[in-house]
XYZ file of C-alpha atoms in Angstrom:
318
model
C 132.488 119.730 103.759
C 129.141 121.062 105.164
C 126.027 118.851 105.018
C 123.588 119.760 102.683
C 120.554 120.684 103.989
C 117.377 117.942 103.682
C 114.875 118.983 101.020
C 111.436 118.336 102.783
C 108.099 117.783 101.947
C 106.191 120.814 99.487
C 104.741 123.244 102.127
C 101.287 123.001 101.970
C 100.570 126.572 102.756
C 101.906 127.251 99.195
C 100.505 123.971 96.967
C 97.458 122.102 98.824
C 97.581 118.816 100.255
C 95.378 116.942 97.518
C 97.857 118.475 94.983
C 101.968 118.489 94.231
C 103.746 115.077 93.482
C 102.127 112.008 94.402
C 105.395 110.457 96.835
C 105.170 109.360 100.644
C 104.772 112.632 102.941
C 105.219 114.869 99.072
C 108.905 114.243 99.766
C 111.186 114.603 96.993
C 111.943 111.497 94.701
C 115.285 109.837 95.180
C 116.355 111.181 92.105
C 116.104 114.281 92.595
C 118.378 114.533 95.944
C 122.522 113.389 95.537
C 121.760 110.799 98.912
C 118.686 109.708 101.163
C 119.118 108.723 104.481
C 115.920 107.156 105.047
C 114.820 105.807 101.389
C 110.422 105.072 101.300
C 110.148 102.086 98.712
C 106.762 100.416 97.918
C 107.039 96.648 97.041
C 103.321 96.512 95.079
C 102.881 92.623 95.001
C 100.171 90.208 97.169
C 100.855 86.781 95.672
C 101.807 85.206 99.059
C 98.271 86.003 100.812
C 95.399 83.404 101.570
C 92.428 85.408 102.139
C 91.471 88.425 100.227
C 93.829 90.188 98.048
C 94.584 93.648 96.842
C 98.153 94.674 98.813
C 99.276 95.116 95.558
C 97.797 98.673 95.713
C 98.935 99.542 99.035
C 101.948 101.354 98.088
C 100.052 104.395 96.385
C 97.194 104.300 98.922
C 99.439 104.579 101.881
C 101.476 107.879 100.082
C 98.181 109.300 99.602
C 96.971 109.336 102.908
C 100.534 110.470 103.573
C 99.405 113.657 102.272
C 97.998 114.871 105.658
C 101.279 114.724 107.471
C 103.430 118.018 108.887
C 107.400 118.608 109.487
C 107.148 118.050 112.871
C 105.900 115.304 115.399
C 105.014 117.189 118.971
C 104.666 113.810 120.531
C 108.289 112.836 120.556
C 109.566 116.979 119.950
C 111.277 115.474 116.088
C 111.464 116.647 112.434
C 111.688 113.503 110.518
C 112.254 115.772 107.671
C 114.267 118.248 108.560
C 116.745 116.578 110.416
C 117.878 113.632 107.861
C 117.258 112.864 103.927
C 114.049 111.157 102.944
C 113.063 110.363 99.678
C 110.374 108.450 97.589
C 112.120 105.340 95.686
C 108.849 104.557 94.435
C 107.859 101.219 93.689
C 109.525 98.427 92.470
C 108.587 95.704 89.424
C 107.642 92.771 90.895
C 106.706 89.365 89.473
C 102.935 88.838 90.166
C 102.855 84.938 89.069
C 106.393 83.468 90.319
C 106.682 84.254 93.834
C 110.242 82.347 94.019
C 111.189 84.941 92.183
C 109.379 87.897 93.589
C 111.566 87.421 96.511
C 114.840 87.341 94.993
C 113.950 90.433 93.000
C 112.873 92.007 96.080
C 116.223 90.900 97.924
C 118.433 92.136 94.858
C 116.843 95.522 94.791
C 116.202 96.172 98.430
C 120.293 95.556 99.066
C 120.647 97.776 96.245
C 118.992 100.391 97.804
C 120.761 99.940 101.462
C 124.147 100.345 99.810
C 125.078 103.700 100.325
C 123.860 102.573 103.973
C 120.154 104.306 103.932
C 117.154 102.372 105.914
C 114.475 101.453 104.521
C 110.575 102.341 105.608
C 109.507 99.703 103.158
C 105.774 99.889 102.218
C 103.970 96.447 100.746
C 102.264 94.780 99.519
C 101.757 91.633 101.376
C 103.812 90.426 104.661
C 106.028 87.710 102.254
C 108.394 90.792 101.351
C 109.128 90.527 105.171
C 111.227 87.465 103.642
C 113.887 88.871 101.261
C 114.524 92.221 103.195
C 115.288 90.179 106.858
C 117.432 88.432 104.496
C 119.541 91.778 103.101
C 119.538 93.060 106.112
C 121.052 89.760 108.123
C 124.306 89.493 105.730
C 125.247 93.515 107.451
C 124.276 92.748 110.751
C 123.465 88.987 111.478
C 120.851 87.967 113.191
C 118.672 91.155 113.894
C 115.790 91.353 116.488
C 112.368 90.894 114.707
C 109.654 93.560 116.731
C 106.367 92.324 114.560
C 102.997 94.209 115.050
C 100.148 91.725 113.778
C 96.843 89.820 114.685
C 98.655 86.591 113.756
C 102.044 84.740 114.687
C 103.023 84.412 110.841
C 105.346 81.485 111.754
C 103.187 78.891 110.157
C 104.775 76.223 107.941
C 102.550 76.005 104.865
C 99.619 76.994 103.256
C 98.559 74.051 100.606
C 102.408 72.599 100.587
C 103.569 76.104 99.851
C 106.436 77.191 102.486
C 106.831 80.986 100.791
C 103.434 82.933 101.363
C 102.070 85.897 103.939
C 101.586 83.323 106.883
C 104.798 81.997 106.538
C 107.873 84.668 106.594
C 109.463 84.547 110.026
C 109.310 80.851 110.397
C 111.340 80.750 107.283
C 113.848 83.506 108.673
C 114.037 81.551 111.938
C 115.628 78.700 109.793
C 117.651 80.634 107.640
C 119.167 81.918 110.958
C 117.888 85.688 110.388
C 116.233 86.081 113.565
C 117.792 86.795 117.713
C 116.072 84.030 118.882
C 116.723 85.818 122.139
C 115.583 89.030 121.687
C 112.103 88.746 119.088
C 108.652 89.819 119.717
C 105.156 89.924 118.471
C 102.432 92.468 119.821
C 99.007 92.721 119.506
C 98.431 88.802 118.386
C 94.587 87.794 118.786
C 92.020 85.496 117.409
C 92.085 81.754 117.037
C 94.859 79.508 116.158
C 94.070 76.046 114.314
C 95.574 74.212 117.514
C 98.058 75.113 120.734
C 100.702 73.641 118.481
C 100.956 77.067 117.104
C 102.439 78.658 120.047
C 105.136 76.296 121.042
C 106.371 75.975 117.323
C 106.432 80.054 117.824
C 107.794 80.027 120.993
C 110.774 77.614 119.763
C 111.649 80.252 117.157
C 112.543 82.710 118.844
C 109.532 84.580 119.753
C 107.401 86.202 123.057
C 104.224 87.080 122.435
C 102.284 90.031 123.512
C 98.098 90.062 123.270
C 96.590 92.036 121.804
C 93.893 92.097 125.335
C 97.545 92.471 127.119
C 96.560 96.083 126.142
C 93.403 96.529 127.983
C 95.163 94.694 131.374
C 98.267 96.228 131.361
C 98.663 99.812 129.379
C 100.730 101.034 126.792
C 103.276 101.929 129.415
C 103.926 98.620 130.629
C 103.835 97.650 127.064
C 106.568 99.588 126.091
C 108.688 98.276 128.784
C 108.538 94.945 127.790
C 109.253 95.558 124.493
C 112.292 97.449 125.075
C 113.764 94.679 127.574
C 113.008 92.632 125.241
C 114.402 94.595 121.894
C 117.390 95.856 123.685
C 121.146 95.117 123.324
C 121.046 94.658 119.179
C 119.925 95.723 115.829
C 115.635 95.758 115.681
C 113.763 95.957 112.680
C 110.307 96.919 113.283
C 107.493 94.684 110.918
C 104.203 96.525 111.314
C 100.717 94.544 109.599
C 98.131 96.896 109.717
C 96.079 93.986 110.591
C 97.268 94.310 114.204
C 94.769 97.876 114.208
C 91.571 96.815 115.245
C 88.930 96.514 111.663
C 87.103 99.612 113.493
C 90.894 101.685 112.992
C 91.915 99.025 109.313
C 89.203 97.948 107.638
C 91.482 97.794 104.508
C 92.976 94.210 105.282
C 93.081 91.274 103.503
C 93.213 89.098 106.782
C 90.789 91.275 109.496
C 90.373 89.524 113.318
C 88.474 91.880 115.670
C 89.862 93.258 119.170
C 92.703 94.380 117.644
C 94.576 97.653 118.881
C 93.176 101.306 118.968
C 95.905 103.608 116.616
C 96.859 105.864 119.594
C 97.771 102.257 121.184
C 99.772 101.677 118.347
C 101.706 105.327 117.516
C 102.264 105.625 121.046
C 104.082 102.039 121.186
C 105.986 102.528 118.256
C 107.520 106.029 119.852
C 108.525 103.724 122.471
C 111.891 102.622 120.262
C 113.261 106.386 120.569
C 117.031 105.057 121.178
C 116.624 101.372 120.217
C 118.867 100.195 117.133
C 116.123 100.349 114.712
C 118.251 99.501 111.195
C 114.322 99.013 109.186
C 111.385 98.710 109.086
C 107.976 97.705 107.010
C 104.117 98.484 106.734
C 101.974 95.818 105.030
C 99.024 93.687 103.904
C 96.754 97.958 103.109
C 94.418 96.443 100.878
C 92.491 99.242 98.988
C 89.556 97.871 97.777
C 88.309 97.320 101.609
C 89.240 100.829 102.878
C 86.793 103.198 103.894
C 86.946 106.690 104.149
C 90.875 105.966 103.889
C 90.791 105.239 107.241
C 93.786 102.014 106.701
C 95.788 104.316 104.316
C 95.959 107.096 106.731
C 96.880 105.010 109.377
C 99.861 103.428 108.226
C 100.654 106.451 106.966
C 100.956 107.974 110.848
C 102.833 104.500 111.511
C 105.102 105.701 108.815
C 105.404 109.420 109.794
C 106.374 107.742 113.429
C 108.865 105.723 112.996
C 110.533 108.198 110.687
C 110.546 110.130 113.633
C 112.048 107.051 115.319
C 114.725 106.824 112.759
C 115.453 110.369 113.029
C 115.943 110.750 116.924
C 117.661 108.015 116.685
C 120.614 109.543 113.956
C 120.687 112.189 115.949
C 123.919 113.017 118.274
C 123.299 112.391 121.979
C-alpha cells in the first residue's frame, strides 16, 4: 500500500501568517489526518511552580510564535513536515487543583496518544509534566537517557514537604527507575544552589552536568561532542526548560537566571541530536505574562522546529 503524503502547514503564500489555524506551525489537527508520526501536545498546567506562575498559558503562546516557521530547515537540510506526518493534538484537560490527579491524567493521555507509534513533542506547562511522560515512555523503552536543558537541576527532594513540583521531577524519575543512570545529562546549569550537596545528590541520581559557562570556554562543537558521547547507545528523552536561555532571549519564564545560553547556542546544540535515538521531547516553563514582543514564545517554537527536524532525519532511511 502506498504511503500517504504528509499534510503540511497552510501555505503562507496564500494565507497570511497571522491567519489560518491556531495550531503549531499551522499544521493540521490530529483529527484531520489518518495518523500522526509526531503529535504536538499541549499541557496547560502550572500548579507545580515555586515562583512566578503563568506557564499554563504556554502552549497557546508557543503555537502563536510558531506561525513564523517555514517548511524547509536549511541548517539541517531537513523538511520536518514533508517526510513525516506532524499534527497538533490540542491541549489535554488537567486538574489545576489536584497535582496527583494531574500527573495521572498526563500519563494516561500521553500513553493513549503514543499507542499507535506516534512520538510526542509536548509543550507545557511547568516541568512537573516531565515525570508522567517519562513514566509512559519507560513502560515501552525501559530506563531512558534524559537530556535536560535547564538553568536548574530539578532534582531537589521536596518543596514545603511536597514531593511533586517543577523542581523535583528528575529525582522522582530516578528513584522510580525511569532514567538511565549512566547516560543522562543536564545542560546549561547555572546560578546559585542551596548547598554543594545538591550537586553531590544529583550525581548519584544519574546525571552529568554541562554548565552554561562551558559554552563560553569550550564552544558549541565541544559541547555537542560531549553530549553525543554521553547519550549514545540507547533511547533519549529531551526536556527543554526555556529558562536554559538567558533572560535576554527568554524573559517569559517563571524562574529566570542570568548568564544563560543564547538562542543560537541552544538551537545548534539540538541539531547535534541527529542520529541519536530520540524517543520524545518537551518544551516547558514558557510563561506569557512575563514575555515581551513574543521573544520567549518564538524561541520555544524554534526549539520545537529543530526537534521535529531531528525526528524527521532520524526517521529517514540511512
